Amino acid sequence: MTTSLHDFVKEGLTQPVSAEIQQAAQIIGERLGGVAVLFYGSVLRTNDLTGLLDFYVLTEGVQHGGLRGTVSQHLWPDISFEETRVGDTLLRAKVATMPLDRFAAAASGDLLDTTIWTRFVQPSALVWSASDMVTQRVTDAVAAASRTAARFAAVLGPQRGSASDYWTALFRQTYATELRVERPGRESQILAYNPERYETLLRLAWQADALEFDDNQGVLEPEISATLARRVAKIWRTRRRMGKVLNTARLVKAAFMLDGAARYGLWKIKRHTGIDIALTPWKERHPVLAAPGVMWKVWRQSGKQK
């Protein structure tokens, strides 16, 4: 295996996408003050321009002042829905916006967040970048996300097994931490899109992380010391304990800090958690004031579901 993790990630980020998506990414990125745009999700696989595009816009610093800026410093990303016409095609996108330095810190596993490295160990494309230096920073961050995910997979997964076994164990654990309701077998569906990619990625990420492992015809056995196992398990317990609180707060923040916030947000909360919060006229008129009460109800009801 001669390819490095960095080269493997770089190749993935430069996968071809349609000109319409590239143009939309640049327009939206510049509109939101970004320096780079990552494209991911189902349309990356299908290239169905009638679908909802998924973009991450990375910025230099927080883009808002006042209360919203303060909230965004701690509860990123900001979520918005953007419509952009490219030629005769109207493209719609769900856009997450956050500072590049925070993205890199989250990808490296330095923060309580699990969503960034879980999302960007999966395929994505860097569809717009303001400079070669920014491209390098984004590539480094996505490579770090792979190392972080693979490290947790080694400890949370089986003593020995296939690459798929380790990724499956990881995704199941992160779904539970993120307060997500996923269909049974969702993690297998993710891996099935390109199993060879995940097999190669796990080996490269372990190598980049200096984690020794045996490979017996595809049956992997990482050499996990007792010290490493205790350290990673302790880190994971903290993230699991705080993950539901953090992601509940993010859901509510996303719900009440975008246009049409209340109606969309309550639907989003139900989709992710299975919790149905009634939309009242007061919530619709005063989404920011309603947010703390909604957060409390979601957190309380999620506890009852355990």
mmCIF file of C-alpha atoms in Angstrom:
data_model
loop_
_atom_site.group_PDB
_atom_site.id
_atom_site.type_symbol
_atom_site.label_atom_id
_atom_site.label_comp_id
_atom_site.label_asym_id
_atom_site.label_seq_id
_atom_site.Cartn_x
_atom_site.Cartn_y
_atom_site.Cartn_z
ATOM 1 C CA MET A 1 0.000 0.000 0.000
ATOM 2 C CA THR A 2 1.934 3.011 -1.248
ATOM 3 C CA THR A 3 -0.685 5.766 -1.171
ATOM 4 C CA SER A 4 -0.614 8.048 1.868
ATOM 5 C CA LEU A 5 -3.748 9.033 3.752
ATOM 6 C CA HIS A 6 -3.272 12.652 2.676
ATOM 7 C CA ASP A 7 -3.028 11.705 -1.006
ATOM 8 C CA PHE A 8 -6.048 9.401 -0.711
ATOM 9 C CA VAL A 9 -8.131 12.161 0.878
ATOM 10 C CA LYS A 10 -6.926 14.730 -1.655
ATOM 11 C CA GLU A 11 -7.942 12.477 -4.532
ATOM 12 C CA GLY A 12 -11.392 12.031 -3.026
ATOM 13 C CA LEU A 13 -11.876 15.755 -2.537
ATOM 14 C CA THR A 14 -11.059 16.425 -6.198
ATOM 15 C CA GLN A 15 -13.611 13.964 -7.588
ATOM 16 C CA PRO A 16 -15.483 15.488 -10.546
ATOM 17 C CA VAL A 17 -18.868 17.130 -10.069
ATOM 18 C CA SER A 18 -21.098 18.940 -12.537
ATOM 19 C CA ALA A 19 -20.297 22.478 -13.628
ATOM 20 C CA GLU A 20 -23.672 23.630 -12.280
ATOM 21 C CA ILE A 21 -22.823 22.419 -8.787
ATOM 22 C CA GLN A 22 -19.385 24.028 -8.912
ATOM 23 C CA GLN A 23 -20.881 27.351 -9.970
ATOM 24 C CA ALA A 24 -23.594 27.178 -7.324
ATOM 25 C CA ALA A 25 -20.984 26.399 -4.668
ATOM 26 C CA GLN A 26 -18.896 29.432 -5.580
ATOM 27 C CA ILE A 27 -21.921 31.748 -5.671
ATOM 28 C CA ILE A 28 -23.186 30.535 -2.300
ATOM 29 C CA GLY A 29 -19.719 30.464 -0.776
ATOM 30 C CA GLU A 30 -19.021 34.065 -1.735
ATOM 31 C CA ARG A 31 -22.523 35.135 -0.704
ATOM 32 C CA LEU A 32 -21.948 33.751 2.799
ATOM 33 C CA GLY A 33 -18.416 35.078 3.177
ATOM 34 C CA GLY A 34 -16.777 31.690 2.748
ATOM 35 C CA VAL A 35 -13.311 30.654 1.651
ATOM 36 C CA ALA A 36 -14.174 27.037 0.776
ATOM 37 C CA VAL A 37 -17.201 24.856 0.061
ATOM 38 C CA LEU A 38 -17.432 21.117 0.682
ATOM 39 C CA PHE A 39 -20.145 19.151 -1.112
ATOM 40 C CA TYR A 40 -21.455 15.897 0.352
ATOM 41 C CA GLY A 41 -24.597 13.815 0.708
ATOM 42 C CA SER A 42 -26.878 11.937 -1.647
ATOM 43 C CA VAL A 43 -26.622 14.293 -4.630
ATOM 44 C CA LEU A 44 -22.836 13.823 -4.620
ATOM 45 C CA ARG A 45 -23.564 10.194 -5.505
ATOM 46 C CA THR A 46 -26.529 10.721 -7.840
ATOM 47 C CA ASN A 47 -25.825 14.118 -9.461
ATOM 48 C CA ASP A 48 -29.601 14.678 -9.392
ATOM 49 C CA LEU A 49 -29.833 18.462 -9.694
ATOM 50 C CA THR A 50 -33.496 18.399 -8.692
ATOM 51 C CA GLY A 51 -32.509 17.117 -5.263
ATOM 52 C CA LEU A 52 -31.405 19.114 -2.232
ATOM 53 C CA LEU A 53 -27.668 19.803 -2.341
ATOM 54 C CA ASP A 54 -25.648 19.581 0.878
ATOM 55 C CA PHE A 55 -22.881 22.171 1.274
ATOM 56 C CA TYR A 56 -20.505 23.069 4.086
ATOM 57 C CA VAL A 57 -19.299 26.656 3.695
ATOM 58 C CA LEU A 58 -16.087 27.309 5.636
ATOM 59 C CA THR A 59 -15.268 30.878 6.621
ATOM 60 C CA GLU A 60 -12.476 32.871 8.219
ATOM 61 C CA GLY A 61 -14.096 33.667 11.555
ATOM 62 C CA VAL A 62 -17.712 34.100 12.640
ATOM 63 C CA GLN A 63 -19.781 35.994 10.058
ATOM 64 C CA HIS A 64 -22.393 37.522 12.389
ATOM 65 C CA GLY A 65 -22.323 40.018 15.228
ATOM 66 C CA GLY A 66 -24.555 40.468 18.248
ATOM 67 C CA LEU A 67 -26.527 37.624 19.793
ATOM 68 C CA ARG A 68 -26.397 35.462 16.697
ATOM 69 C CA GLY A 69 -22.621 35.784 16.494
ATOM 70 C CA THR A 70 -22.239 34.844 20.152
ATOM 71 C CA VAL A 71 -24.442 31.787 19.720
ATOM 72 C CA SER A 72 -22.638 30.774 16.518
ATOM 73 C CA GLN A 73 -19.265 30.780 18.279
ATOM 74 C CA HIS A 74 -20.442 27.944 20.501
ATOM 75 C CA LEU A 75 -23.233 26.244 18.541
ATOM 76 C CA TRP A 76 -21.988 25.885 14.984
ATOM 77 C CA PRO A 77 -22.750 25.410 12.203
ATOM 78 C CA ASP A 78 -25.217 28.055 11.068
ATOM 79 C CA ILE A 79 -27.875 26.455 8.850
ATOM 80 C CA SER A 80 -29.544 28.126 5.894
ATOM 81 C CA PHE A 81 -31.440 27.201 2.758
ATOM 82 C CA GLU A 82 -30.171 28.778 -0.436
ATOM 83 C CA GLU A 83 -31.615 28.960 -3.937
ATOM 84 C CA THR A 84 -29.241 29.729 -6.780
ATOM 85 C CA ARG A 85 -29.971 29.896 -10.489
ATOM 86 C CA VAL A 86 -27.209 28.611 -12.746
ATOM 87 C CA GLY A 87 -28.194 29.092 -16.366
ATOM 88 C CA ASP A 88 -31.678 27.641 -16.711
ATOM 89 C CA THR A 89 -31.344 25.463 -13.608
ATOM 90 C CA LEU A 90 -32.549 26.482 -10.149
ATOM 91 C CA LEU A 91 -30.486 24.679 -7.525
ATOM 92 C CA ARG A 92 -31.557 24.367 -3.903
ATOM 93 C CA ALA A 93 -29.114 23.682 -1.106
ATOM 94 C CA LYS A 94 -29.062 23.092 2.602
ATOM 95 C CA VAL A 95 -25.994 24.982 3.738
ATOM 96 C CA ALA A 96 -24.014 24.629 6.953
ATOM 97 C CA THR A 97 -21.605 27.495 7.627
ATOM 98 C CA MET A 98 -18.806 27.542 10.192
ATOM 99 C CA PRO A 99 -15.257 28.888 10.654
ATOM 100 C CA LEU A 100 -12.524 26.805 9.049
ATOM 101 C CA ASP A 101 -10.402 26.780 12.204
ATOM 102 C CA ARG A 102 -13.282 25.342 14.246
ATOM 103 C CA PHE A 103 -13.933 22.787 11.509
ATOM 104 C CA ALA A 104 -10.296 21.688 11.694
ATOM 105 C CA ALA A 105 -10.363 21.474 15.500
ATOM 106 C CA ALA A 106 -13.547 19.391 15.434
ATOM 107 C CA ALA A 107 -12.143 17.122 12.717
ATOM 108 C CA SER A 108 -9.055 16.423 14.813
ATOM 109 C CA GLY A 109 -11.190 15.256 17.741
ATOM 110 C CA ASP A 110 -10.065 18.087 20.025
ATOM 111 C CA LEU A 111 -13.656 19.201 20.702
ATOM 112 C CA LEU A 112 -16.688 17.452 22.200
ATOM 113 C CA ASP A 113 -18.293 17.375 18.757
ATOM 114 C CA THR A 114 -18.541 14.064 16.897
ATOM 115 C CA THR A 115 -20.544 15.238 13.882
ATOM 116 C CA ILE A 116 -17.711 16.720 11.804
ATOM 117 C CA TRP A 117 -15.378 13.737 11.760
ATOM 118 C CA THR A 118 -18.308 11.320 11.425
ATOM 119 C CA ARG A 119 -19.640 13.245 8.417
ATOM 120 C CA PHE A 120 -16.311 13.872 6.679
ATOM 121 C CA VAL A 121 -14.890 10.395 7.005
ATOM 122 C CA GLN A 122 -17.624 9.794 4.415
ATOM 123 C CA PRO A 123 -17.161 10.980 0.806
ATOM 124 C CA SER A 124 -17.106 14.703 0.068
ATOM 125 C CA ALA A 125 -15.781 16.993 -2.648
ATOM 126 C CA LEU A 126 -14.051 20.338 -2.285
ATOM 127 C CA VAL A 127 -16.001 22.122 -5.006
ATOM 128 C CA TRP A 128 -14.730 25.655 -4.408
ATOM 129 C CA SER A 129 -11.718 27.132 -2.654
ATOM 130 C CA ALA A 130 -10.473 30.696 -2.492
ATOM 131 C CA SER A 131 -6.764 29.762 -2.631
ATOM 132 C CA ASP A 132 -4.254 26.933 -2.685
ATOM 133 C CA MET A 133 -3.509 27.588 0.989
ATOM 134 C CA VAL A 134 -7.174 27.147 1.887
ATOM 135 C CA THR A 135 -7.283 23.938 -0.160
ATOM 136 C CA GLN A 136 -4.352 22.601 1.850
ATOM 137 C CA ARG A 137 -6.008 23.488 5.162
ATOM 138 C CA VAL A 138 -9.273 21.818 4.188
ATOM 139 C CA THR A 139 -7.462 18.705 2.945
ATOM 140 C CA ASP A 140 -5.500 18.483 6.203
ATOM 141 C CA ALA A 141 -8.727 18.811 8.203
ATOM 142 C CA VAL A 142 -10.535 16.077 6.264
ATOM 143 C CA ALA A 143 -7.511 13.792 6.638
ATOM 144 C CA ALA A 144 -7.581 14.489 10.381
ATOM 145 C CA ALA A 145 -11.272 13.548 10.432
ATOM 146 C CA SER A 146 -10.354 10.159 8.959
ATOM 147 C CA ARG A 147 -7.670 9.586 11.593
ATOM 148 C CA THR A 148 -10.041 10.558 14.403
ATOM 149 C CA ALA A 149 -12.814 8.298 13.137
ATOM 150 C CA ALA A 150 -10.464 5.360 12.593
ATOM 151 C CA ARG A 151 -8.981 5.753 16.083
ATOM 152 C CA PHE A 152 -12.403 5.580 17.709
ATOM 153 C CA ALA A 153 -13.384 2.689 15.418
ATOM 154 C CA ALA A 154 -10.362 0.692 16.591
ATOM 155 C CA VAL A 155 -11.432 0.979 20.235
ATOM 156 C CA LEU A 156 -15.223 0.888 19.825
ATOM 157 C CA GLY A 157 -15.140 -1.934 17.296
ATOM 158 C CA PRO A 158 -14.431 -5.648 17.749
ATOM 159 C CA GLN A 159 -11.091 -7.111 18.832
ATOM 160 C CA ARG A 160 -10.706 -8.372 15.285
ATOM 161 C CA GLY A 161 -12.870 -8.164 12.190
ATOM 162 C CA SER A 162 -13.280 -6.729 8.718
ATOM 163 C CA ALA A 163 -12.992 -3.029 7.946
ATOM 164 C CA SER A 164 -16.768 -3.009 7.593
ATOM 165 C CA ASP A 165 -17.128 -4.370 11.134
ATOM 166 C CA TYR A 166 -15.123 -1.463 12.554
ATOM 167 C CA TRP A 167 -16.949 1.226 10.568
ATOM 168 C CA THR A 168 -20.329 -0.321 11.404
ATOM 169 C CA ALA A 169 -19.539 -0.253 15.121
ATOM 170 C CA LEU A 170 -18.379 3.357 14.877
ATOM 171 C CA PHE A 171 -21.436 4.655 13.016
ATOM 172 C CA ARG A 172 -23.817 2.889 15.394
ATOM 173 C CA GLN A 173 -22.117 4.525 18.363
ATOM 174 C CA THR A 174 -22.079 7.985 16.807
ATOM 175 C CA TYR A 175 -25.746 7.807 15.810
ATOM 176 C CA ALA A 176 -26.619 7.073 19.434
ATOM 177 C CA THR A 177 -24.476 9.976 20.599
ATOM 178 C CA GLU A 178 -25.944 12.468 18.119
ATOM 179 C CA LEU A 179 -29.600 11.967 19.121
ATOM 180 C CA ARG A 180 -30.459 10.692 15.652
ATOM 181 C CA VAL A 181 -33.248 8.365 14.619
ATOM 182 C CA GLU A 182 -31.886 6.235 11.770
ATOM 183 C CA ARG A 183 -33.442 3.315 9.955
ATOM 184 C CA PRO A 184 -31.984 -0.065 10.974
ATOM 185 C CA GLY A 185 -29.046 -0.871 8.733
ATOM 186 C CA ARG A 186 -28.293 2.749 7.850
ATOM 187 C CA GLU A 187 -24.603 2.241 8.616
ATOM 188 C CA SER A 188 -24.483 -0.741 6.244
ATOM 189 C CA GLN A 189 -26.112 1.368 3.536
ATOM 190 C CA ILE A 190 -23.395 4.012 3.917
ATOM 191 C CA LEU A 191 -20.639 1.421 3.559
ATOM 192 C CA ALA A 192 -22.334 -0.335 0.634
ATOM 193 C CA TYR A 193 -21.972 2.693 -1.645
ATOM 194 C CA ASN A 194 -18.212 2.128 -1.876
ATOM 195 C CA PRO A 195 -16.932 -0.638 0.416
ATOM 196 C CA GLU A 196 -13.472 -0.672 -1.165
ATOM 197 C CA ARG A 197 -13.017 2.981 -0.233
ATOM 198 C CA TYR A 198 -13.699 2.314 3.437
ATOM 199 C CA GLU A 199 -11.441 -0.750 3.475
ATOM 200 C CA THR A 200 -8.542 1.284 2.112
ATOM 201 C CA LEU A 201 -9.304 4.315 4.255
ATOM 202 C CA LEU A 202 -9.240 2.398 7.552
ATOM 203 C CA ARG A 203 -5.823 0.919 6.858
ATOM 204 C CA LEU A 204 -4.372 4.240 5.702
ATOM 205 C CA ALA A 205 -5.805 6.106 8.693
ATOM 206 C CA TRP A 206 -4.422 3.571 11.167
ATOM 207 C CA GLN A 207 -1.032 3.797 9.481
ATOM 208 C CA ALA A 208 -1.109 7.606 9.584
ATOM 209 C CA ASP A 209 -2.010 7.402 13.280
ATOM 210 C CA ALA A 210 0.923 5.020 13.914
ATOM 211 C CA LEU A 211 -1.500 2.319 15.051
ATOM 212 C CA GLU A 212 -0.069 -1.137 14.410
ATOM 213 C CA PHE A 213 -2.447 -3.825 13.168
ATOM 214 C CA ASP A 214 -2.422 -7.342 11.764
ATOM 215 C CA ASP A 215 -4.100 -8.006 8.427
ATOM 216 C CA ASN A 216 -4.897 -11.669 7.864
ATOM 217 C CA GLN A 217 -6.592 -11.773 4.464
ATOM 218 C CA GLY A 218 -8.901 -8.893 5.325
ATOM 219 C CA VAL A 219 -9.416 -9.791 8.977
ATOM 220 C CA LEU A 220 -7.916 -6.851 10.863
ATOM 221 C CA GLU A 221 -6.695 -6.797 14.451
ATOM 222 C CA PRO A 222 -5.419 -3.439 15.747
ATOM 223 C CA GLU A 223 -2.853 -3.555 18.544
ATOM 224 C CA ILE A 224 -4.670 -1.578 21.229
ATOM 225 C CA SER A 225 -2.655 -1.042 24.394
ATOM 226 C CA ALA A 226 -4.474 -0.923 27.715
ATOM 227 C CA THR A 227 -3.431 2.709 28.082
ATOM 228 C CA LEU A 228 -4.847 3.696 24.680
ATOM 229 C CA ALA A 229 -8.050 1.745 25.296
ATOM 230 C CA ARG A 230 -8.639 3.482 28.637
ATOM 231 C CA ARG A 231 -7.844 6.921 27.231
ATOM 232 C CA VAL A 232 -10.101 6.618 24.177
ATOM 233 C CA ALA A 233 -12.897 4.996 26.195
ATOM 234 C CA LYS A 234 -12.794 7.875 28.693
ATOM 235 C CA ILE A 235 -12.890 10.438 25.883
ATOM 236 C CA TRP A 236 -15.809 8.604 24.278
ATOM 237 C CA ARG A 237 -17.812 8.456 27.507
ATOM 238 C CA THR A 238 -17.537 12.230 27.789
ATOM 239 C CA ARG A 239 -18.654 12.744 24.202
ATOM 240 C CA ARG A 240 -21.533 10.328 24.577
ATOM 241 C CA ARG A 241 -22.686 12.010 27.788
ATOM 242 C CA MET A 242 -22.544 15.509 26.291
ATOM 243 C CA GLY A 243 -23.477 14.630 22.723
ATOM 244 C CA LYS A 244 -27.249 14.601 23.181
ATOM 245 C CA VAL A 245 -27.164 17.937 25.019
ATOM 246 C CA LEU A 246 -24.955 19.527 22.364
ATOM 247 C CA ASN A 247 -26.926 18.209 19.415
ATOM 248 C CA THR A 248 -30.296 19.049 20.977
ATOM 249 C CA ALA A 249 -29.066 22.620 21.361
ATOM 250 C CA ARG A 250 -27.893 22.646 17.740
ATOM 251 C CA LEU A 251 -31.202 21.353 16.446
ATOM 252 C CA VAL A 252 -33.101 24.027 18.325
ATOM 253 C CA LYS A 253 -30.654 26.737 17.248
ATOM 254 C CA ALA A 254 -31.001 25.664 13.611
ATOM 255 C CA ALA A 255 -34.750 25.615 14.025
ATOM 256 C CA PHE A 256 -35.039 29.176 15.242
ATOM 257 C CA MET A 257 -32.265 31.082 13.465
ATOM 258 C CA LEU A 258 -33.225 30.885 9.803
ATOM 259 C CA ASP A 259 -36.019 32.232 7.652
ATOM 260 C CA GLY A 260 -39.205 30.213 8.154
ATOM 261 C CA ALA A 261 -37.442 28.909 11.224
ATOM 262 C CA ALA A 262 -40.168 27.598 13.480
ATOM 263 C CA ARG A 263 -42.102 25.546 10.945
ATOM 264 C CA TYR A 264 -39.011 24.035 9.363
ATOM 265 C CA GLY A 265 -37.245 23.551 12.667
ATOM 266 C CA LEU A 266 -39.981 21.609 14.402
ATOM 267 C CA TRP A 267 -40.212 19.327 11.381
ATOM 268 C CA LYS A 268 -36.436 18.842 11.518
ATOM 269 C CA ILE A 269 -36.523 18.028 15.220
ATOM 270 C CA LYS A 270 -39.219 15.408 14.619
ATOM 271 C CA ARG A 271 -37.282 13.906 11.735
ATOM 272 C CA HIS A 272 -34.067 13.571 13.725
ATOM 273 C CA THR A 273 -35.425 12.622 17.122
ATOM 274 C CA GLY A 274 -38.942 11.304 16.557
ATOM 275 C CA ILE A 275 -40.230 13.964 18.988
ATOM 276 C CA ASP A 276 -43.266 15.943 17.810
ATOM 277 C CA ILE A 277 -43.471 19.487 19.236
ATOM 278 C CA ALA A 278 -46.653 21.372 18.347
ATOM 279 C CA LEU A 279 -46.324 24.565 16.334
ATOM 280 C CA THR A 280 -48.238 27.399 17.973
ATOM 281 C CA PRO A 281 -48.862 30.912 16.623
ATOM 282 C CA TRP A 282 -46.631 32.295 19.382
ATOM 283 C CA LYS A 283 -43.714 30.012 18.401
ATOM 284 C CA GLU A 284 -44.124 31.064 14.783
ATOM 285 C CA ARG A 285 -44.092 34.774 15.659
ATOM 286 C CA HIS A 286 -41.308 34.564 18.260
ATOM 287 C CA PRO A 287 -38.982 31.697 17.300
ATOM 288 C CA VAL A 288 -35.960 32.944 19.265
ATOM 289 C CA LEU A 289 -37.967 33.418 22.472
ATOM 290 C CA ALA A 290 -39.550 29.999 21.999
ATOM 291 C CA ALA A 291 -36.240 28.197 21.489
ATOM 292 C CA PRO A 292 -35.295 27.544 25.167
ATOM 293 C CA GLY A 293 -38.685 26.027 25.946
ATOM 294 C CA VAL A 294 -38.520 23.807 22.868
ATOM 295 C CA MET A 295 -35.007 22.683 23.791
ATOM 296 C CA TRP A 296 -36.197 21.715 27.281
ATOM 297 C CA LYS A 297 -39.139 19.713 25.912
ATOM 298 C CA VAL A 298 -36.944 17.872 23.409
ATOM 299 C CA TRP A 299 -34.338 17.051 26.035
ATOM 300 C CA ARG A 300 -36.968 15.897 28.550
ATOM 301 C CA GLN A 301 -38.815 13.725 26.032
ATOM 302 C CA SER A 302 -35.583 12.245 24.661
ATOM 303 C CA GLY A 303 -34.802 11.080 28.197
ATOM 304 C CA LYS A 304 -38.128 9.252 28.358
ATOM 305 C CA GLN A 305 -37.290 7.408 25.135
ATOM 306 C CA LYS A 306 -34.170 5.764 26.593
#
